[in-house]
Amino acid sequence: MDNRTVAAIFSEMADILAIQGENYHRIMAYRRAAENIAALGRPLEEVWRAGELETIPGIGKTLAAKIDELMRTGRLQAYEKLKAQVPEGVVAMLQIPDVGPRKAALFWKELGITSIDELEKAARAGKLRDLPGMGVRSEQKVLEGIQALRRRTGRIPLGVAWELVQAVLLPLREVPGVVQAAPAGSLRRMRETVGDLDLLVAAEDPEPVMARFRELPQVAEVLLSGPTKTSIRTHDGFQVDLRVLEPARWGTAIQYFTGSKAHNIRLRGLALDRGLSLSEYAIKREDGTEILCATEEEVYAALGLPWIPPELREDRGEIEAALERRLPDLIELADLQGDLQFHTTWSDGHASLLEMAEAARARGLKYGLVTDHSRGLGVARGVGPEELRRQRAEIEEVNRKLGGTFRVLAGVEVEVRADGSLDLPDEVLAELDLVVAAVHSGLRQGREQVTARAIAAIRNPHVDILAHPTGRLIGRREGADIDIEAVLQAAAEAGKAIEINAHPLRLDLNDVHVRRAVELGVTLVVNSDAHRPEDFDLLRFGVATARRGWATGADVLNTRSVEEVLAWVRQRNR
DNA sequence: GCCGTTTTCGGCCCGACTGTTTTCAGTCG
């Protein structure tokens, strides 16, 4: 039983307990356990076998026993008992905005409603308005919530959220009196998907900012608007929350709204230990006097901590690391010296080798590995032995033209066939500077088969890097059911590198797997996988994912110089 | 249900906004 399944069960148990009106903290215990299991980075089953379940934060005797039952029997009696008590459709109602556990329970108990469809009918028939605590407006909000839920395509991919936020912040920055404007929330933490978009503006007078925000062309609907907060929904169905506050309180505010919730709860606990109360407005002493923080550094310092990078703020050990002054020195975009995967018109890229090299150079990179697809992948065109030989001539010509300001290395993205063999003969691969291997087809194979293919590729002496190991496309396609732990172990043994593909729909490895790779000492590579010149800008998302996985510059191969990268290849191939 | 250099019991973050209410409950983040 894998981590995601166990996490989902605990999360659903929390929902059911909430509908039943259970003790809030007991519910939170289940949620926290679910989150920590999902973020574990190594197989829960392995932790269970080692008898170390209770070393996981938020797992005590009771939950450890429940995990044990799940691992041994594949079932959990307590879960089945809970599920039998509350209809599935009632639990599903929690997905509707503005419907929480209390209201879901109310609709169910008072009117016998057990599905979202029934709820919609009841709302249309005006049956909800007479319930205690409800009214005509609330009934309308339920209907609107159901519509919003049906429109919602799920969480927003990081790349889309990034673009939208840049577009919205620009006009807000032009409003007179605006001192600062920045994204907060999971976008600032650079999570791979973003739920609602959180924006923060510092200005003495909030109203002109709110007014400008409400009138943006992207706005389809104003959900709520007060003196400190306005929420809108865009035409694309995305919710954007804007908070405006005075500049003197910027530090506490941006800290608070960056989250995560779990990180903030821990921080507030630390504040209480020191006789302080932390809120988005200030740090309050017990006598009621306020400490205003204009910067985040001041907030953390007041709690005895160094500043913690936003990408780490998930309560995955960063607070302990900060207390012990052992936060990692995270990799930064500027640390990258090269990019070890980009494409050209030799396969499915949209620009010439020279154009791509110049684009990479314009972004401060010093080298790049051209990795057009081998033939086996059914993309338009693709390179075989003959094309690679001819491309080599073009590489030399481009390198001459660039006159030492940038170096193109010869590579390929070689297809791992369904049977685990590679799409190009070894002697052809041997002539290249570096070889990137990738699985694109047969992603739906069984776990053992697809894992074996990836490991076979890693063990091929000519392969240096395994690209986007799961092949997922966020929000579009599940990745292969691949045993990442086994792949990482194989890479560690063979001394091969694993890619963090920076494309915002891939981010593959993901943050949790990066963390595990770092623990295992696996060499990582952050690659743009650029298919057009502007795609080199995507590297920021790959670096962010590396940072979320606690990776330092030393963990990532392409922070090294081109000579060091080539030496890394040679010392292994001897 | 978890957790512990103020604790093995009694805590567990804090506030905005809305809609329903005459002081608060529910939801959200």
Coordinates of C-alpha atoms (C1' of nucleotides) in Angstrom, one line a residue:
Chain A
M1 CA 0.0 0.0 0.0
D2 CA 1.6 3.2 -1.1
N3 CA 1.9 6.6 0.7
R4 CA -0.7 8.3 -1.3
T5 CA -3.4 5.7 -0.6
V6 CA -2.7 5.8 3.2
A7 CA -2.7 9.6 3.1
A8 CA -6.0 9.7 1.2
I9 CA -7.6 7.3 3.8
F10 CA -6.5 9.5 6.8
S11 CA -7.6 12.6 5.0
E12 CA -11.1 11.1 4.3
M13 CA -11.3 10.0 7.9
A14 CA -10.7 13.6 8.9
D15 CA -13.5 14.8 6.7
I16 CA -15.9 12.2 8.1
L17 CA -14.9 13.0 11.7
A18 CA -15.5 16.7 10.9
I19 CA -19.0 16.1 9.6
Q20 CA -19.7 14.1 12.7
G21 CA -18.7 17.1 14.8
E22 CA -15.7 15.4 16.4
N23 CA -13.1 17.2 18.4
Y24 CA -11.3 19.7 16.2
H25 CA -7.8 18.7 17.3
R26 CA -8.5 15.0 16.7
I27 CA -9.5 15.9 13.1
M28 CA -6.4 18.0 12.7
A29 CA -4.3 15.1 13.9
Y30 CA -5.6 12.9 11.0
R31 CA -5.0 15.7 8.5
R32 CA -1.5 16.4 9.8
A33 CA -0.7 12.7 9.6
A34 CA -2.0 12.5 6.0
E35 CA 0.1 15.5 5.0
N36 CA 3.2 14.1 6.5
I37 CA 2.8 10.7 4.9
A38 CA 2.2 12.3 1.5
A39 CA 5.4 14.3 1.9
L40 CA 7.5 11.5 3.3
G41 CA 9.6 11.0 0.2
R42 CA 10.3 7.4 1.0
P43 CA 8.0 4.4 1.0
L44 CA 5.8 4.3 4.1
E45 CA 6.0 0.5 3.8
E46 CA 9.7 0.6 4.3
V47 CA 9.3 2.7 7.4
W48 CA 6.7 0.3 8.6
R49 CA 9.0 -2.7 8.0
A50 CA 11.7 -1.0 10.0
G51 CA 9.3 -0.4 12.9
E52 CA 9.9 3.3 12.7
L53 CA 6.4 4.6 12.1
E54 CA 6.3 6.7 15.2
T55 CA 9.4 8.6 14.1
I56 CA 7.1 10.3 11.5
P57 CA 5.8 13.6 12.9
G58 CA 2.2 13.4 13.8
I59 CA 2.2 9.6 14.0
G60 CA 1.7 8.2 17.5
K61 CA 0.7 4.8 18.9
T62 CA -2.9 4.9 17.6
L63 CA -2.1 6.0 14.0
A64 CA 0.9 3.7 13.8
A65 CA -1.4 0.8 14.7
K66 CA -3.8 1.8 12.0
I67 CA -1.0 2.0 9.4
D68 CA 0.1 -1.4 10.6
E69 CA -3.3 -2.8 10.0
L70 CA -3.4 -1.3 6.5
M71 CA 0.0 -2.7 5.6
R72 CA -0.8 -6.2 6.9
T73 CA -4.4 -6.6 5.8
G74 CA -4.9 -3.9 3.1
R75 CA -7.9 -2.7 5.1
L76 CA -8.7 -0.6 8.0
Q77 CA -11.7 -1.4 10.2
A78 CA -12.0 2.1 11.8
Y79 CA -12.1 3.6 8.3
E80 CA -14.8 1.2 7.0
K81 CA -16.8 1.9 10.1
L82 CA -16.6 5.6 9.6
K83 CA -17.5 5.3 5.9
A84 CA -20.6 3.4 6.8
Q85 CA -21.8 6.2 9.0
V86 CA -21.7 9.1 6.5
P87 CA -22.7 8.8 2.9
E88 CA -20.0 9.4 0.3
G89 CA -22.0 12.3 -1.3
V90 CA -22.1 14.2 2.0
V91 CA -18.3 14.0 2.3
A92 CA -18.1 15.2 -1.4
M93 CA -20.1 18.3 -0.4
L94 CA -17.0 19.6 1.4
Q95 CA -15.5 20.3 -2.0
I96 CA -18.1 23.0 -2.6
P97 CA -16.8 26.5 -1.7
D98 CA -18.6 27.9 1.4
V99 CA -19.9 24.5 2.4
G100 CA -18.0 23.0 5.3
P101 CA -18.6 20.1 7.6
R102 CA -21.3 21.9 9.7
K103 CA -23.4 22.8 6.7
A104 CA -22.9 19.4 5.0
A105 CA -24.1 17.7 8.2
L106 CA -27.1 20.1 8.4
F107 CA -28.2 19.4 4.8
W108 CA -27.9 15.7 5.4
K109 CA -29.5 15.4 8.8
E110 CA -32.3 17.9 8.3
L111 CA -33.2 17.3 4.7
G112 CA -31.8 13.8 4.0
I113 CA -29.6 15.2 1.2
T114 CA -26.8 12.7 0.3
S115 CA -25.3 14.1 -2.9
I116 CA -24.2 17.3 -4.6
D117 CA -26.9 16.8 -7.3
E118 CA -29.6 16.5 -4.6
L119 CA -28.2 19.5 -2.8
E120 CA -28.5 21.5 -6.1
K121 CA -32.1 20.5 -6.5
A122 CA -33.0 21.4 -3.0
A123 CA -31.3 24.8 -3.3
R124 CA -33.2 25.5 -6.6
A125 CA -36.4 24.5 -4.9
G126 CA -35.7 27.0 -2.1
K127 CA -35.6 24.3 0.5
L128 CA -32.3 25.4 2.1
R129 CA -33.2 28.9 3.2
D130 CA -35.4 27.9 6.1
L131 CA -32.7 25.8 7.8
P132 CA -31.2 27.2 11.0
G133 CA -28.3 29.6 10.2
M134 CA -29.3 29.6 6.5
G135 CA -31.1 32.2 4.5
V136 CA -31.8 33.2 0.9
R137 CA -28.2 34.6 0.4
S138 CA -26.6 31.4 1.8
E139 CA -28.8 29.3 -0.4
Q140 CA -27.7 31.3 -3.4
K141 CA -24.0 30.9 -2.3
V142 CA -24.5 27.1 -2.2
L143 CA -25.7 27.2 -5.8
E144 CA -22.9 29.4 -6.9
G145 CA -20.4 27.2 -5.1
I146 CA -21.7 24.1 -7.0
Q147 CA -21.4 26.0 -10.3
A148 CA -17.8 27.0 -9.4
L149 CA -16.9 23.5 -8.4
R150 CA -18.1 22.2 -11.8
R151 CA -16.2 24.8 -13.6
R152 CA -13.1 24.3 -11.6
T153 CA -10.4 22.4 -13.5
G154 CA -8.6 21.6 -10.4
R155 CA -5.4 23.3 -9.1
I156 CA -3.6 25.7 -11.4
P157 CA -0.2 24.5 -12.7
L158 CA 2.6 26.6 -11.4
G159 CA 3.5 28.0 -14.8
V160 CA 0.0 29.3 -15.5
A161 CA -0.3 30.8 -12.0
W162 CA 3.0 32.5 -12.4
E163 CA 2.0 34.2 -15.7
L164 CA -1.4 35.3 -14.3
V165 CA 0.1 36.8 -11.2
Q166 CA 2.7 38.8 -13.2
A167 CA -0.1 40.2 -15.3
V168 CA -2.2 41.2 -12.3
L169 CA 0.6 42.6 -10.2
L170 CA 1.7 45.0 -13.0
P171 CA -1.3 47.4 -12.9
L172 CA -1.5 47.2 -9.1
R173 CA 2.1 48.4 -8.8
E174 CA 1.1 51.5 -10.8
V175 CA -1.6 52.6 -8.3
P176 CA -0.3 55.7 -6.4
G177 CA 0.8 54.9 -2.9
V178 CA 1.7 51.3 -3.5
V179 CA 5.0 50.5 -1.8
Q180 CA 5.2 46.8 -2.4
A181 CA 3.3 44.2 -4.3
A182 CA 4.1 40.5 -4.3
P183 CA 2.7 37.0 -4.6
A184 CA 2.3 35.0 -1.4
G185 CA 0.8 31.6 -0.7
S186 CA 1.7 28.4 -2.5
L187 CA 2.9 30.4 -5.5
R188 CA 5.6 32.1 -3.5
R189 CA 6.5 28.6 -2.1
M190 CA 6.6 27.5 -5.7
R191 CA 4.4 24.4 -5.2
E192 CA 3.8 22.5 -8.5
T193 CA 0.2 23.5 -8.5
V194 CA -1.5 26.5 -6.9
G195 CA -5.1 26.5 -5.5
D196 CA -6.1 30.1 -5.0
L197 CA -3.7 32.9 -5.9
D198 CA -2.7 35.1 -3.0
L199 CA -1.4 38.7 -3.6
L200 CA -0.1 41.1 -1.1
V201 CA 0.2 44.9 -1.5
A202 CA 1.6 47.4 1.0
A203 CA 0.0 50.8 0.9
E204 CA -1.2 53.3 3.4
D205 CA -4.6 53.6 1.7
P206 CA -6.1 50.3 0.6
E207 CA -9.2 51.5 -1.2
P208 CA -7.6 52.7 -4.5
V209 CA -5.8 49.4 -4.7
M210 CA -8.9 47.4 -4.1
A211 CA -10.8 49.5 -6.6
R212 CA -8.2 48.9 -9.3
F213 CA -8.2 45.2 -8.5
R214 CA -12.0 44.8 -8.8
E215 CA -11.9 46.5 -12.2
L216 CA -9.1 44.4 -13.8
P217 CA -10.1 42.9 -17.2
Q218 CA -9.5 39.4 -15.9
V219 CA -12.2 39.7 -13.2
A220 CA -15.4 37.8 -13.9
E221 CA -16.9 38.1 -10.4
V222 CA -16.1 39.9 -7.1
L223 CA -16.6 37.3 -4.4
L224 CA -16.0 39.5 -1.5
S225 CA -14.4 42.9 -0.8
G226 CA -13.6 44.5 2.5
P227 CA -11.0 47.0 3.7
T228 CA -8.2 44.5 4.0
K229 CA -9.2 41.7 1.6
T230 CA -10.8 41.4 -1.8
S231 CA -11.4 38.1 -3.6
I232 CA -12.3 37.8 -7.2
R233 CA -12.8 35.0 -9.7
T234 CA -11.2 35.3 -13.1
H235 CA -12.9 34.4 -16.4
D236 CA -10.7 31.2 -16.3
G237 CA -12.3 30.3 -13.0
F238 CA -9.3 31.0 -10.8
Q239 CA -9.8 32.7 -7.5
V240 CA -7.4 35.5 -6.6
D241 CA -7.2 37.0 -3.1
L242 CA -5.7 40.4 -2.6
R243 CA -4.8 41.8 0.8
V244 CA -3.6 45.3 1.4
L245 CA -1.9 46.5 4.5
E246 CA 0.3 49.2 5.8
P247 CA 4.0 49.0 4.9
A248 CA 5.2 48.9 8.5
R249 CA 3.5 45.5 8.9
W250 CA 4.8 44.0 5.6
G251 CA 7.0 41.4 7.3
T252 CA 4.4 39.7 9.4
A253 CA 1.9 39.9 6.6
I254 CA 4.0 38.4 3.8
Q255 CA 5.2 35.7 6.3
Y256 CA 1.7 34.8 7.3
F257 CA 0.2 34.8 3.8
T258 CA 3.1 32.8 2.3
G259 CA 2.2 29.9 4.6
S260 CA 2.1 27.0 4.6
K261 CA -0.6 26.7 7.2
A262 CA 1.3 23.9 8.9
H263 CA 4.5 26.0 9.0
N264 CA 2.6 29.0 10.4
I265 CA 1.0 26.9 13.1
R266 CA 4.4 25.7 14.2
L267 CA 5.7 29.3 14.1
R268 CA 2.9 30.5 16.3
G269 CA 3.6 27.8 18.7
L270 CA 7.2 28.9 19.0
A271 CA 5.9 32.5 19.6
L272 CA 3.7 31.3 22.4
D273 CA 6.7 29.5 24.0
R274 CA 8.3 32.9 24.2
G275 CA 5.3 34.6 25.6
L276 CA 4.5 36.2 22.2
S277 CA 1.5 36.0 19.9
L278 CA 2.1 36.1 16.2
S279 CA -0.5 37.3 13.7
E280 CA -0.4 38.8 10.2
Y281 CA -0.4 42.2 11.8
A282 CA 2.3 42.1 14.4
I283 CA 4.0 40.1 17.1
K284 CA 2.2 40.9 20.4
R285 CA 3.8 40.8 23.8
E286 CA 1.7 39.5 26.8
D287 CA 1.2 43.1 27.9
G288 CA -0.5 43.8 24.6
T289 CA 2.2 46.0 23.1
E290 CA 3.0 45.3 19.5
I291 CA 6.3 44.6 17.7
L292 CA 5.9 45.7 14.1
C293 CA 8.0 43.8 11.5
A294 CA 8.6 45.5 8.1
T295 CA 10.6 42.5 6.9
E296 CA 10.3 38.8 7.2
E297 CA 13.8 38.5 8.6
E298 CA 12.6 40.5 11.6
V299 CA 9.7 38.1 12.2
Y300 CA 11.9 35.0 12.2
A301 CA 14.6 36.8 14.3
A302 CA 12.0 37.6 16.9
L303 CA 11.3 33.9 17.2
G304 CA 15.0 33.1 17.4
L305 CA 15.2 31.8 13.9
P306 CA 17.2 32.6 10.8
W307 CA 15.0 33.5 7.8
I308 CA 13.6 30.4 6.2
P309 CA 13.3 30.3 2.4
P310 CA 9.6 30.1 1.3
E311 CA 10.2 26.9 -0.7
L312 CA 11.0 25.1 2.6
R313 CA 8.0 26.3 4.6
E314 CA 5.9 23.1 4.6
D315 CA 6.7 21.9 8.2
R316 CA 8.8 19.1 6.8
G317 CA 11.6 19.6 9.3
E318 CA 12.7 23.2 8.3
I319 CA 11.8 24.7 11.6
E320 CA 13.9 22.1 13.5
A321 CA 16.7 22.7 11.0
A322 CA 16.4 26.5 11.5
L323 CA 16.5 26.1 15.3
E324 CA 19.7 24.0 15.0
R325 CA 21.2 26.4 12.4
R326 CA 21.5 23.7 9.8
L327 CA 19.3 25.0 7.0
P328 CA 20.6 23.9 3.6
D329 CA 22.3 26.5 1.4
L330 CA 19.7 26.1 -1.3
I331 CA 20.6 26.2 -5.0
E332 CA 19.7 29.4 -6.8
L333 CA 18.9 30.1 -10.5
A334 CA 22.2 32.0 -10.8
D335 CA 24.1 28.9 -9.8
L336 CA 23.3 27.2 -13.0
Q337 CA 26.1 27.3 -15.5
G338 CA 24.6 25.1 -18.2
D339 CA 21.5 23.3 -19.4
L340 CA 21.7 19.6 -20.2
Q341 CA 18.6 19.1 -22.3
F342 CA 17.3 21.3 -25.1
H343 CA 15.9 20.6 -28.6
T344 CA 16.2 22.1 -32.0
T345 CA 14.7 21.7 -35.4
W346 CA 16.7 18.5 -35.8
S347 CA 13.8 17.0 -34.0
D348 CA 10.7 18.6 -32.5
G349 CA 12.3 21.9 -31.5
H350 CA 11.1 25.2 -33.0
A351 CA 14.5 27.0 -33.4
S352 CA 17.9 26.3 -34.9
L353 CA 20.8 25.2 -32.9
L354 CA 22.4 28.6 -33.1
E355 CA 19.2 30.4 -32.0
M356 CA 18.8 28.1 -29.0
A357 CA 22.5 28.5 -28.0
E358 CA 22.2 32.3 -28.2
A359 CA 19.0 32.2 -26.2
A360 CA 20.7 30.1 -23.5
R361 CA 23.7 32.4 -23.5
A362 CA 21.5 35.5 -23.2
R363 CA 20.2 34.0 -19.9
G364 CA 23.7 33.8 -18.5
L365 CA 24.4 30.1 -19.3
K366 CA 27.8 29.0 -20.5
Y367 CA 27.1 25.7 -22.0
G368 CA 24.2 23.5 -23.2
L369 CA 23.7 19.9 -24.2
V370 CA 21.7 19.6 -27.4
T371 CA 19.5 16.5 -27.0
D372 CA 17.2 16.0 -30.0
H373 CA 15.0 13.0 -29.8
S374 CA 16.1 9.7 -31.3
R375 CA 14.0 8.2 -34.0
G376 CA 12.1 5.7 -31.9
L377 CA 9.9 8.3 -30.4
G378 CA 7.2 9.0 -33.0
V379 CA 7.8 12.8 -33.0
A380 CA 8.1 14.5 -36.3
R381 CA 11.7 13.8 -37.4
G382 CA 14.2 12.6 -34.9
V383 CA 17.9 11.8 -35.1
G384 CA 19.6 8.6 -36.1
P385 CA 23.3 7.8 -36.3
E386 CA 23.6 9.7 -39.6
E387 CA 21.8 12.8 -38.4
L388 CA 23.9 12.8 -35.2
R389 CA 27.1 12.8 -37.3
R390 CA 25.9 15.7 -39.4
Q391 CA 24.6 17.6 -36.4
R392 CA 28.1 17.2 -34.9
A393 CA 29.4 19.3 -37.8
E394 CA 26.8 22.0 -37.1
I395 CA 27.7 22.0 -33.4
E396 CA 31.3 22.7 -34.3
E397 CA 30.3 25.5 -36.6
V398 CA 28.0 27.1 -33.9
N399 CA 30.8 26.8 -31.3
R400 CA 33.1 28.6 -33.7
K401 CA 30.6 31.3 -34.3
L402 CA 30.0 31.8 -30.5
G403 CA 33.8 32.2 -30.1
G404 CA 34.1 30.7 -26.6
T405 CA 31.2 32.7 -25.1
F406 CA 29.1 29.5 -25.0
R407 CA 29.7 25.9 -25.7
V408 CA 27.3 23.5 -27.3
L409 CA 27.9 19.9 -26.2
A410 CA 26.8 16.9 -28.4
G411 CA 24.1 14.8 -26.9
V412 CA 20.8 13.0 -27.6
E413 CA 17.6 12.2 -25.8
V414 CA 17.6 8.5 -26.5
E415 CA 14.4 6.6 -26.3
V416 CA 14.1 3.7 -23.9
R417 CA 12.1 1.2 -25.9
A418 CA 9.3 -0.9 -24.4
D419 CA 11.6 -3.8 -23.9
G420 CA 14.2 -1.6 -22.0
S421 CA 16.7 -1.5 -24.8
L422 CA 17.9 1.9 -26.2
D423 CA 17.0 3.3 -29.6
L424 CA 20.6 3.9 -30.7
P425 CA 23.6 1.5 -30.7
D426 CA 26.2 1.8 -28.0
E427 CA 28.9 2.8 -30.5
V428 CA 26.9 5.8 -31.6
L429 CA 26.2 6.9 -28.0
A430 CA 29.9 6.5 -27.2
E431 CA 30.7 9.3 -29.5
L432 CA 28.5 11.9 -27.7
D433 CA 29.6 14.1 -24.9
L434 CA 26.6 13.2 -22.7
V435 CA 23.6 10.9 -23.2
V436 CA 20.1 11.6 -21.8
A437 CA 17.8 8.6 -21.7
A438 CA 14.0 8.9 -21.4
V439 CA 10.9 6.8 -21.3
H440 CA 8.1 8.3 -23.4
S441 CA 6.1 5.4 -24.5
G442 CA 4.7 2.4 -22.7
L443 CA 4.0 4.6 -19.6
R444 CA 1.0 2.4 -18.8
Q445 CA 3.1 -0.7 -18.4
G446 CA 3.0 -2.4 -15.0
R447 CA 5.2 -1.1 -12.2
E448 CA 7.8 -3.8 -12.4
Q449 CA 8.3 -3.6 -16.1
V450 CA 8.5 0.2 -16.3
T451 CA 10.8 0.4 -13.4
A452 CA 13.1 -2.3 -14.9
R453 CA 13.3 -0.3 -18.1
A454 CA 14.4 2.9 -16.3
I455 CA 16.9 0.9 -14.3
A456 CA 18.3 -0.8 -17.4
A457 CA 18.8 2.6 -19.0
I458 CA 20.6 3.9 -15.9
R459 CA 22.9 0.9 -16.0
N460 CA 23.8 1.3 -19.6
P461 CA 27.4 2.6 -19.4
H462 CA 26.8 5.2 -22.1
V463 CA 23.8 6.8 -20.4
D464 CA 24.6 9.7 -18.1
I465 CA 21.2 11.2 -17.2
L466 CA 17.7 9.8 -16.8
A467 CA 15.2 12.4 -17.9
H468 CA 11.8 13.1 -16.4
P469 CA 11.5 9.7 -14.7
T470 CA 7.7 9.4 -14.2
G471 CA 6.7 11.1 -17.5
R472 CA 3.8 12.8 -15.8
L473 CA 2.1 15.9 -17.2
I474 CA 0.5 17.8 -14.3
G475 CA -3.3 17.9 -14.6
R476 CA -3.2 16.0 -17.9
R477 CA -1.6 12.7 -17.5
E478 CA -0.6 10.6 -14.5
G479 CA 3.0 9.5 -14.6
A480 CA 4.1 5.9 -15.0
D481 CA 3.6 3.7 -11.9
I482 CA 7.3 3.6 -11.4
D483 CA 9.3 2.6 -8.2
I484 CA 11.2 5.9 -7.8
E485 CA 13.0 4.6 -4.7
A486 CA 14.5 1.7 -6.8
V487 CA 15.4 4.1 -9.6
L488 CA 17.1 6.5 -7.2
Q489 CA 19.0 3.6 -5.6
A490 CA 20.1 2.4 -9.0
A491 CA 21.3 5.9 -9.9
A492 CA 23.2 6.2 -6.7
E493 CA 24.9 2.9 -7.3
A494 CA 25.8 3.6 -10.9
G495 CA 26.8 7.2 -10.2
K496 CA 24.3 8.5 -12.8
A497 CA 22.3 11.7 -12.7
I498 CA 18.5 12.1 -12.5
E499 CA 16.8 15.0 -14.1
I500 CA 14.6 17.6 -12.5
N501 CA 12.7 18.6 -15.7
A502 CA 11.9 22.3 -15.3
H503 CA 8.9 22.4 -17.5
P504 CA 6.1 23.5 -15.2
L505 CA 3.8 20.7 -16.4
R506 CA 6.5 18.1 -15.7
L507 CA 8.5 19.1 -12.6
D508 CA 9.7 15.6 -12.7
L509 CA 11.3 14.6 -10.3
N510 CA 9.0 16.3 -7.9
D511 CA 9.9 18.1 -4.7
V512 CA 9.4 15.0 -2.5
H513 CA 11.5 12.8 -4.7
V514 CA 14.2 15.4 -5.0
R515 CA 14.4 15.4 -1.2
R516 CA 14.9 11.6 -1.2
A517 CA 17.5 11.8 -4.0
V518 CA 19.4 14.3 -1.9
E519 CA 19.3 12.0 1.1
L520 CA 20.6 9.2 -1.1
G521 CA 23.4 11.3 -2.5
V522 CA 22.1 11.0 -6.1
T523 CA 23.5 13.6 -8.5
L524 CA 20.7 15.8 -9.9
V525 CA 20.4 17.9 -13.0
V526 CA 18.0 20.8 -13.6
N527 CA 17.1 20.9 -17.3
S528 CA 14.8 23.3 -19.2
D529 CA 13.9 20.7 -21.9
A530 CA 13.6 23.8 -24.0
H531 CA 11.9 23.4 -27.4
R532 CA 12.0 27.2 -28.2
P533 CA 14.3 30.0 -27.2
E534 CA 12.1 31.5 -24.5
D535 CA 11.8 28.1 -22.8
F536 CA 15.1 28.6 -21.1
D537 CA 13.1 30.9 -18.7
L538 CA 11.4 27.8 -17.4
L539 CA 14.6 26.9 -15.5
R540 CA 13.3 29.0 -12.6
F541 CA 10.6 26.4 -12.0
G542 CA 13.1 23.5 -12.0
V543 CA 15.4 25.4 -9.6
A544 CA 12.4 26.1 -7.4
T545 CA 11.5 22.4 -7.3
A546 CA 15.1 21.5 -6.4
R547 CA 14.9 24.1 -3.6
R548 CA 11.7 22.5 -2.4
G549 CA 13.6 19.3 -2.2
W550 CA 16.3 20.9 -0.1
A551 CA 18.9 20.6 -2.8
T552 CA 22.1 22.7 -2.7
G553 CA 24.2 23.8 -5.6
A554 CA 26.6 20.9 -4.9
D555 CA 23.8 18.4 -5.5
V556 CA 23.2 19.6 -9.0
L557 CA 25.5 18.7 -11.8
N558 CA 24.9 21.7 -14.1
T559 CA 26.0 24.2 -11.4
R560 CA 29.5 22.9 -12.4
S561 CA 31.6 24.2 -15.2
V562 CA 31.6 22.5 -18.5
E563 CA 35.1 21.0 -17.8
E564 CA 33.8 19.6 -14.4
V565 CA 30.8 18.1 -16.1
L566 CA 32.9 16.4 -18.7
A567 CA 35.3 15.2 -16.0
W568 CA 32.3 13.8 -14.1
V569 CA 31.5 11.7 -17.3
R570 CA 35.1 10.6 -17.8
Q571 CA 35.8 9.5 -14.3
R572 CA 32.8 7.1 -14.4
N573 CA 33.4 5.8 -17.9
R574 CA 37.0 4.8 -17.3
Chain B
dG1 C1' -5.0 11.9 18.1
dC2 C1' -0.4 13.9 19.2
dC3 C1' 2.9 15.7 22.3
dG4 C1' 6.2 17.4 26.2
dT5 C1' 14.0 22.0 29.2
dT6 C1' 7.6 25.2 32.3
dT7 C1' 3.6 19.1 31.0
dT8 C1' 2.1 11.8 30.6
dC9 C1' -2.7 15.7 31.2
dG10 C1' -4.3 19.5 29.0
dG11 C1' -3.2 21.9 25.8
dC12 C1' -3.4 22.1 20.5
dC13 C1' -2.7 29.6 15.7
dC14 C1' -5.2 33.5 14.7
dG15 C1' -8.1 36.7 12.2
dA16 C1' -11.3 38.4 8.1
dC17 C1' -15.5 38.2 6.0
dT18 C1' -20.3 36.8 5.4
dG19 C1' -24.8 36.0 6.7
dT20 C1' -27.5 35.2 10.1
dT21 C1' -28.1 37.1 13.9
dT22 C1' -28.8 40.9 18.2
dT23 C1' -23.7 38.5 19.9
dC24 C1' -22.3 34.6 16.9
dA25 C1' -21.4 30.5 13.8
dG26 C1' -19.4 28.8 9.8
dT27 C1' -15.9 28.9 6.4
dC28 C1' -11.6 30.0 4.7
dG29 C1' -6.7 30.6 4.6

